[in-house]
Coordinates of C-alpha atoms in Angstrom, one line a residue:
M1 CA 0.0 0.0 0.0
E2 CA 1.6 3.3 -1.1
I3 CA 1.3 6.2 1.3
P4 CA -0.6 8.9 -0.6
P5 CA 0.4 12.6 -0.3
L6 CA -0.7 14.1 3.0
T7 CA -2.7 16.9 1.2
D8 CA -6.2 15.5 1.7
D9 CA -7.8 16.0 5.0
T10 CA -9.5 12.6 4.8
V11 CA -6.1 10.9 4.3
R12 CA -4.5 12.8 7.2
L13 CA -7.4 11.9 9.5
A14 CA -7.3 8.3 8.4
L15 CA -3.5 8.1 9.1
I16 CA -3.9 9.8 12.5
G17 CA -6.7 7.2 13.3
Q18 CA -4.3 4.4 12.4
V19 CA -1.6 5.9 14.6
L20 CA -4.0 6.2 17.6
R21 CA -5.2 2.6 17.1
R22 CA -1.9 0.8 16.5
R23 CA 0.5 3.0 18.4
W24 CA -1.5 4.0 21.4
R25 CA 0.8 2.3 23.8
L26 CA 3.8 4.2 22.4
L27 CA 1.9 7.5 22.4
V28 CA 0.9 6.9 26.1
A29 CA 4.6 6.2 26.9
L30 CA 5.6 9.4 25.2
A31 CA 3.0 11.4 27.1
V32 CA 4.2 10.0 30.4
L33 CA 7.8 10.9 29.4
G34 CA 6.6 14.4 28.5
A35 CA 4.9 14.7 31.8
A36 CA 8.1 13.7 33.6
V37 CA 10.1 16.2 31.6
G38 CA 7.5 18.9 32.5
A39 CA 7.7 18.0 36.2
G40 CA 11.5 18.3 36.0
A41 CA 11.2 21.6 34.1
S42 CA 8.9 23.0 36.8
V43 CA 11.8 22.8 39.3
L44 CA 13.7 25.2 37.1
F45 CA 11.1 27.4 35.5
S46 CA 8.1 27.4 37.9
P47 CA 8.2 30.7 39.9
G48 CA 6.0 29.3 42.7
Y49 CA 4.0 31.9 44.7
Q50 CA 4.6 35.6 43.7
T51 CA 3.6 38.9 45.3
S52 CA 4.9 42.4 45.4
S53 CA 5.4 45.4 47.7
S54 CA 5.6 49.1 46.7
V55 CA 7.9 51.7 48.2
L56 CA 7.3 55.5 47.6
L57 CA 10.3 57.8 47.2
Q58 CA 9.2 61.2 48.3
G59 CA 10.3 64.4 46.6
P60 CA 11.5 65.1 43.1
R61 CA 13.7 62.4 41.7
Q62 CA 15.7 61.9 38.6
A63 CA 15.3 58.8 36.4
D64 CA 18.9 57.6 37.1
E65 CA 18.3 58.0 40.8
L66 CA 15.2 55.9 40.7
L67 CA 17.1 53.1 38.9
T68 CA 19.8 53.3 41.5
Q69 CA 17.2 52.9 44.3
A70 CA 15.9 49.8 42.5
E71 CA 19.4 48.4 42.5
V72 CA 19.7 49.2 46.2
A73 CA 16.4 47.2 46.9
T74 CA 18.1 44.0 45.6
S75 CA 21.5 44.6 47.0
S76 CA 23.2 42.0 49.1
V77 CA 23.0 44.1 52.3
V78 CA 19.1 44.4 52.0
L79 CA 18.7 40.7 51.2
D80 CA 21.1 39.6 54.0
R81 CA 19.2 41.7 56.5
A82 CA 15.8 40.3 55.3
A83 CA 17.1 36.7 55.4
A84 CA 18.2 37.2 59.0
V85 CA 14.7 38.2 60.1
L86 CA 12.7 35.6 58.2
P87 CA 11.5 32.6 60.3
W88 CA 12.6 29.9 57.8
H89 CA 16.2 31.3 57.8
P90 CA 17.2 31.5 54.1
T91 CA 20.5 33.1 53.0
G92 CA 20.9 36.3 51.0
T93 CA 22.3 34.3 48.1
D94 CA 19.1 32.2 48.0
L95 CA 17.0 35.4 48.0
K96 CA 19.0 36.9 45.1
K97 CA 17.2 34.5 42.7
Q98 CA 13.8 35.2 44.3
V99 CA 13.7 39.1 44.5
T100 CA 13.5 41.6 41.7
A101 CA 12.9 45.3 41.7
S102 CA 11.5 47.7 39.1
V103 CA 10.6 51.4 38.8
A104 CA 7.0 52.3 38.4
N105 CA 5.4 55.6 37.6
G106 CA 5.1 58.2 40.4
N107 CA 8.5 57.6 42.1
V108 CA 7.5 54.1 43.2
V109 CA 9.9 51.1 43.4
T110 CA 8.1 47.8 43.1
V111 CA 9.7 44.8 44.8
T112 CA 8.5 41.5 43.4
V113 CA 9.4 38.2 45.2
S114 CA 8.7 34.5 44.7
A115 CA 8.7 31.7 47.3
D116 CA 7.6 28.1 47.7
T117 CA 4.5 29.0 49.8
A118 CA 2.1 31.9 49.8
E119 CA 3.0 32.7 53.5
H120 CA 6.7 32.8 52.7
A121 CA 6.1 35.0 49.7
Q122 CA 4.2 37.6 51.7
Q123 CA 6.7 37.6 54.6
L124 CA 9.6 37.9 52.2
A125 CA 8.0 40.9 50.3
D126 CA 7.3 42.8 53.5
Q127 CA 10.7 42.2 55.0
V128 CA 12.6 43.2 51.8
A129 CA 10.5 46.4 51.6
Q130 CA 11.2 47.3 55.2
Q131 CA 14.9 46.6 55.0
F132 CA 15.1 48.6 51.8
V133 CA 13.5 51.6 53.5
K134 CA 15.9 51.3 56.5
Y135 CA 19.0 50.9 54.4
S136 CA 18.0 53.7 52.1
G137 CA 17.5 56.0 55.1
Q138 CA 20.9 55.1 56.4
L139 CA 22.5 55.9 53.1
A140 CA 20.8 59.3 53.1
S141 CA 21.8 60.0 56.7
N142 CA 25.5 59.3 56.0
S143 CA 25.6 62.1 53.5
A144 CA 23.1 64.3 55.3
D145 CA 25.8 66.5 57.0
A146 CA 27.3 67.8 53.7
S147 CA 23.9 68.1 52.0
V148 CA 22.3 69.9 55.0
Q149 CA 25.3 72.4 55.3
L150 CA 25.1 73.1 51.5
A151 CA 21.3 73.6 51.8
Q152 CA 21.7 76.0 54.7
E153 CA 24.3 78.0 52.8
Q154 CA 22.0 78.3 49.8
R155 CA 19.1 79.4 52.1
E156 CA 21.2 82.1 53.7
S157 CA 22.4 83.4 50.4
L158 CA 18.9 83.5 49.1
R159 CA 17.6 85.2 52.1
T160 CA 20.4 87.8 51.9
Q161 CA 19.5 88.4 48.3
V162 CA 15.8 88.8 49.2
K163 CA 16.7 91.3 52.0
L164 CA 18.9 93.4 49.8
T165 CA 16.4 93.5 47.0
T166 CA 13.6 94.5 49.4
E167 CA 15.7 97.4 50.8
K168 CA 16.5 98.6 47.3
I169 CA 12.9 98.5 46.3
S170 CA 12.0 100.6 49.4
D171 CA 14.7 103.2 48.6
I172 CA 13.6 103.5 45.0
A173 CA 9.9 103.8 46.1
K174 CA 10.8 106.8 48.4
T175 CA 12.4 108.7 45.5
V176 CA 9.5 108.2 43.1
G177 CA 7.1 111.0 43.2
G178 CA 3.5 111.1 42.1
D179 CA 4.2 112.9 38.8
L180 CA 4.0 110.9 35.6
T181 CA 7.4 111.9 34.1
V182 CA 9.9 110.0 32.1
E183 CA 12.1 109.6 35.1
S184 CA 9.2 108.2 37.2
V185 CA 8.3 105.7 34.5
Q186 CA 11.8 104.5 34.3
V187 CA 12.0 104.1 38.0
R188 CA 8.7 102.2 38.1
T189 CA 10.1 99.9 35.4
Q190 CA 13.2 99.2 37.5
L191 CA 11.0 98.5 40.4
E192 CA 9.0 95.9 38.6
G193 CA 12.2 94.2 37.5
L194 CA 13.4 94.1 41.0
R195 CA 10.1 92.6 42.2
T196 CA 10.5 89.9 39.6
S197 CA 13.9 89.0 40.9
L198 CA 12.5 88.9 44.3
E199 CA 9.8 86.5 43.3
Q200 CA 12.4 84.3 41.6
A201 CA 14.5 84.2 44.7
I202 CA 11.5 83.2 46.8
N203 CA 10.7 80.3 44.4
D204 CA 14.3 79.1 44.6
L205 CA 14.0 79.2 48.3
N206 CA 10.9 77.1 48.3
Q207 CA 12.5 74.6 46.0
A208 CA 15.4 74.3 48.4
D209 CA 13.0 73.6 51.2
L210 CA 11.3 70.8 49.2
A211 CA 14.7 69.3 48.6
T212 CA 15.1 68.6 52.3
G213 CA 12.6 65.7 52.0
V214 CA 14.4 63.8 49.2
G215 CA 15.7 61.1 51.5
N216 CA 12.3 60.0 52.8
T217 CA 11.0 56.6 51.7
V218 CA 7.7 55.1 52.7
V219 CA 6.2 51.5 52.3
L220 CA 2.8 51.7 50.6
G221 CA 1.1 49.2 52.8
P222 CA 1.7 45.4 53.4
S223 CA 1.9 43.0 50.4
E224 CA -1.0 40.7 49.5
R225 CA -0.9 37.0 50.1
P226 CA -1.1 35.2 46.8
A227 CA -4.1 33.0 46.3
G228 CA -2.3 30.5 44.1
P229 CA 1.0 29.8 42.4
A230 CA 2.1 32.0 39.5
A231 CA 2.2 30.6 36.0
P232 CA 3.7 28.5 34.7
T233 CA 2.7 26.1 37.5
M234 CA 3.9 22.6 37.9
V235 CA 0.5 21.3 36.7
Q236 CA 0.7 23.4 33.6
L237 CA 4.2 22.3 32.8
V238 CA 3.3 18.6 33.3
A239 CA 0.2 18.9 31.2
G240 CA 2.0 20.9 28.5
G241 CA 4.9 18.4 28.4
A242 CA 2.5 15.4 28.1
V243 CA 0.5 17.1 25.2
L244 CA 3.7 18.2 23.5
F245 CA 5.3 14.8 23.5
F246 CA 2.0 13.2 22.5
L247 CA 1.7 15.5 19.4
I248 CA 5.4 14.9 18.6
G249 CA 4.7 11.2 18.5
V250 CA 1.7 11.5 16.3
F251 CA 3.3 13.9 13.8
G252 CA 6.5 11.9 13.9
H253 CA 4.6 8.9 12.7
L254 CA 3.0 10.9 9.9
F255 CA 6.4 12.3 8.9
A256 CA 7.9 8.8 8.9
A257 CA 5.0 7.5 6.8
R258 CA 5.4 10.3 4.3
A259 CA 9.1 9.8 4.0
D260 CA 8.8 6.0 3.6
R261 CA 9.7 5.2 -0.1
R262 CA 9.4 1.4 0.1
L263 CA 7.2 0.0 -2.7
R264 CA 4.1 -2.0 -1.7
G265 CA 2.1 -2.2 -4.9
E266 CA 2.7 -4.9 -7.5
P267 CA 2.8 -2.6 -10.5
E268 CA 5.4 -0.4 -8.9
I269 CA 7.6 -3.3 -7.9
A270 CA 7.3 -4.9 -11.4
S271 CA 8.2 -1.6 -13.1
A272 CA 11.3 -1.1 -10.8
L273 CA 12.6 -4.7 -11.4
G274 CA 11.6 -4.7 -15.1
T275 CA 9.9 -8.1 -14.7
P276 CA 6.4 -9.4 -14.1
I277 CA 5.2 -10.6 -10.7
L278 CA 4.6 -14.3 -11.0
A279 CA 2.6 -14.7 -7.8
G280 CA 2.0 -13.6 -4.3
V281 CA 2.5 -16.2 -1.6
D282 CA 1.5 -16.2 2.1
V283 CA 4.2 -16.8 4.7
T284 CA 3.0 -17.9 8.2
T285 CA 5.1 -16.9 11.1
P286 CA 4.3 -17.6 14.8
Q287 CA 4.4 -13.8 15.4
G288 CA 2.5 -12.7 12.3
D289 CA 3.9 -9.4 11.2
R290 CA 5.7 -8.8 14.5
L291 CA 9.5 -8.4 14.5
P292 CA 11.5 -10.7 16.7
A293 CA 11.8 -9.5 20.2
T294 CA 15.6 -10.0 20.7
G295 CA 17.5 -8.1 23.3
L296 CA 16.4 -5.3 25.5
Y297 CA 15.5 -3.0 22.6
G298 CA 13.4 -5.6 21.0
K299 CA 11.5 -6.4 24.2
L300 CA 10.9 -2.7 24.8
R301 CA 9.7 -2.3 21.2
R302 CA 7.3 -5.3 21.7
L303 CA 6.0 -3.8 24.9
L304 CA 5.2 -0.4 23.3
G305 CA 3.7 -2.0 20.2
G306 CA 6.4 -0.7 17.8
D307 CA 7.3 -4.2 16.5
R308 CA 4.8 -4.2 13.7
P309 CA 4.0 -1.7 10.8
W310 CA 1.1 0.6 11.4
V311 CA 0.5 1.9 7.9
L312 CA -0.3 -1.5 6.5
P313 CA -3.7 -3.2 6.7
P314 CA -4.1 -5.7 9.6
V315 CA -2.4 -9.1 9.0
A316 CA -4.9 -11.6 7.7
T317 CA -5.4 -15.0 9.1
S318 CA -4.0 -17.8 6.9
A319 CA -6.6 -20.0 5.3
D320 CA -4.8 -23.4 5.6
A321 CA -1.7 -25.2 4.6
V322 CA -3.2 -26.7 1.5
N323 CA -4.1 -23.3 -0.1
R324 CA -0.6 -22.0 0.8
D325 CA 1.0 -25.1 -0.8
I326 CA -1.0 -24.5 -4.0
R327 CA 0.4 -21.0 -4.3
Y328 CA 4.0 -22.3 -4.1
R329 CA 3.2 -25.0 -6.6
R330 CA 1.9 -22.5 -9.0
V331 CA 5.2 -20.6 -8.8
L332 CA 7.1 -23.7 -9.6
A333 CA 4.7 -24.6 -12.4
R334 CA 5.3 -21.2 -14.0
L335 CA 9.1 -21.7 -13.8
A336 CA 8.8 -25.0 -15.7
T337 CA 8.8 -23.2 -19.0
G338 CA 11.7 -21.0 -18.1
P339 CA 15.4 -21.6 -17.6
A340 CA 16.6 -25.0 -16.5
D341 CA 18.7 -23.6 -13.6
V342 CA 16.9 -21.0 -11.5
L343 CA 18.5 -19.0 -8.7
L344 CA 16.3 -17.6 -6.0
L345 CA 17.5 -14.1 -5.0
V346 CA 16.4 -13.0 -1.5
A347 CA 17.8 -10.1 0.6
E348 CA 19.6 -10.9 3.8
D349 CA 17.3 -8.7 5.9
D350 CA 14.1 -9.9 4.3
R351 CA 12.5 -12.1 7.0
T352 CA 9.4 -13.2 5.1
G353 CA 11.3 -13.4 1.8
K354 CA 13.8 -15.9 3.3
L355 CA 11.0 -18.0 4.8
A356 CA 9.2 -18.1 1.4
A357 CA 12.5 -18.9 -0.5
G358 CA 13.1 -21.8 2.0
Q359 CA 9.6 -23.2 1.4
L360 CA 10.0 -22.9 -2.4
A361 CA 13.4 -24.7 -2.3
E362 CA 12.0 -27.4 -0.1
L363 CA 9.0 -28.0 -2.4
A364 CA 11.2 -27.9 -5.5
D365 CA 13.5 -30.5 -3.9
R366 CA 10.4 -32.8 -3.4
L367 CA 9.3 -32.2 -7.0
S368 CA 12.9 -32.6 -8.3
V369 CA 12.9 -29.0 -9.7
P370 CA 16.5 -27.5 -9.8
L371 CA 16.3 -24.4 -7.5
R372 CA 19.1 -22.7 -5.5
I373 CA 18.9 -19.9 -3.0
F374 CA 21.3 -16.9 -3.0
E375 CA 21.1 -14.2 -0.4
F376 CA 22.4 -10.7 -1.4
A377 CA 23.1 -7.6 0.5
A378 CA 20.4 -5.0 0.0
G379 CA 22.8 -2.0 0.1
R380 CA 25.2 -3.3 -2.6
P381 CA 23.7 -6.4 -4.3
T382 CA 26.0 -8.9 -6.0
V383 CA 24.7 -11.7 -8.2
P384 CA 26.7 -14.8 -9.3
D385 CA 27.6 -14.9 -13.0
A386 CA 25.1 -16.6 -15.3
G387 CA 25.7 -20.2 -16.4
P388 CA 24.2 -22.0 -19.4
G389 CA 20.4 -21.9 -19.2
S390 CA 20.3 -20.0 -15.9
G391 CA 18.0 -17.3 -14.6
V392 CA 17.0 -15.7 -11.4
L393 CA 13.7 -15.4 -9.5
V394 CA 13.5 -12.5 -7.0
V395 CA 11.7 -13.3 -3.8
L396 CA 10.9 -10.2 -1.7
G397 CA 8.4 -9.1 0.9
A398 CA 5.9 -6.5 0.0
G399 CA 7.0 -3.1 1.4
S400 CA 10.6 -4.2 2.1
R401 CA 12.5 -2.5 -0.7
T402 CA 12.6 1.0 -2.2
A403 CA 12.5 1.6 -6.0
W404 CA 16.2 2.5 -6.1
E405 CA 17.1 -0.8 -4.3
L406 CA 15.2 -2.8 -6.8
V407 CA 16.7 -0.9 -9.7
R408 CA 20.2 -1.6 -8.3
L409 CA 19.3 -5.3 -8.0
A410 CA 18.1 -5.4 -11.6
E411 CA 21.4 -3.7 -12.7
A412 CA 23.4 -6.3 -10.7
C413 CA 21.5 -9.1 -12.5
S414 CA 22.2 -7.4 -15.8
D415 CA 25.9 -7.1 -15.0
A416 CA 26.1 -10.8 -14.1
G417 CA 24.3 -11.7 -17.3
Q418 CA 21.4 -13.2 -15.4
E419 CA 17.9 -13.0 -16.8
I420 CA 15.2 -12.1 -14.2
V421 CA 12.4 -14.6 -15.0
G422 CA 10.0 -13.0 -12.5
A423 CA 9.3 -11.9 -8.9
V424 CA 7.4 -13.4 -6.0
L425 CA 5.9 -11.2 -3.4
T426 CA 5.5 -12.5 0.1
H427 CA 2.8 -11.5 2.6
P428 CA 3.0 -12.4 6.3
V429 CA -0.1 -14.1 7.6
R430 CA -1.2 -15.3 11.1
P431 CA -1.7 -19.1 11.5
S432 CA -5.3 -20.0 12.3
A433 CA -4.8 -23.3 14.1
P434 CA -2.3 -26.2 14.2
E435 CA -2.4 -27.7 10.8
A436 CA -1.3 -31.0 9.3
E437 CA 1.3 -31.2 6.7
P438 CA -0.1 -31.3 3.1
V439 CA -0.2 -34.7 1.5
A440 CA 2.7 -35.2 -0.9
E441 CA 1.7 -35.7 -4.5
A442 CA 3.5 -37.1 -7.5
P443 CA 5.6 -34.5 -9.2
E444 CA 3.8 -34.8 -12.5
K445 CA 0.3 -34.6 -10.9
A446 CA 1.3 -31.6 -8.7
L447 CA 2.7 -29.5 -11.6
A448 CA -0.1 -30.4 -13.9
G449 CA -2.9 -29.6 -11.4
S450 CA -1.4 -26.2 -10.3
A451 CA -0.6 -24.6 -13.6

């Protein structure tokens, strides 16, 4: 059965249905593996319980100063102090991976923490915010002496300027009379300019007073206790891993089926070999179409249901030994009119082909038909040179060889001077019940009745 192009939705759905029916154990195993991988990934990527605390920085602040304060909030000093107070006694290094700080609008530094429980997350957020406020206040107080002295000097200078300006305005006002002369207008203009300078000095003084509250930081309330773990949670990662591996298994089967170039139809095989198909024979194996479960890999493949093809129709049950024997006799009967010396070519890795070749050789020996078996390597086939009156019969399992492999086999036969008299396709079947051996017949009667 050739795999049609996966362009039709009906074909795709049919193939997916076959994967689910015949590979369900493997898909379940992949889903369990994906769930285990997701559980392992949750240890690394699941943030646990998250919450945040906000700290307000009072007074006018520059953008660079706000970023510096965010770095202070996650500094080792703040985290070590918070770790020393927490009841479960973590270390500052552990908290480094659990605490982040960012700058929000309105001079607010947001401290976001993650922990294994909701209670720990709330306690950690509150402690980090409190220790940040304390440490920020200590840093401000260390440089307070120089800043306060500078601010005082600025205030005294501004007050002196205001005093001098006021006195000058008073002197000028006394000299101005009530007459509207050119001189009086000029004086009034100078007076207005001085008043403007006074107002500017007063504004500068007010700004200096506001700057005294720059070092104040306030925690904007306690943090909230998280109601549940933050995404992605362990459950989400486990479910996502299971679904992902399940889909990988399904689409991996579809890709493998689309990439499979082995020929299964008789017309395609006959065209690649350049010879007709003489017959199709059934080969009974105790395991049907299952591969041998040898070694640990084979047993694992048998356990997961990967020891049989899923794109082929289900293996049919064999009718009986008599009908199978008739098919083999027909092959020998059709060779009776061909070369006198026939060589059976079968690939070394073709399990059903080798069984069918053995049964043909055994039957030919009972019927006194000259028949020899030669196994060739599928990768680089080599065929013995032709003798007088010789030919080859190719025995291969359906769906076991690609077109290029069959073409190389035909070329090898041509190089050896061997004529391909035909091909026999083998199909694995499941035995129905213990059967008796077919009754041996006379060679002449067998060949005559099976032609």
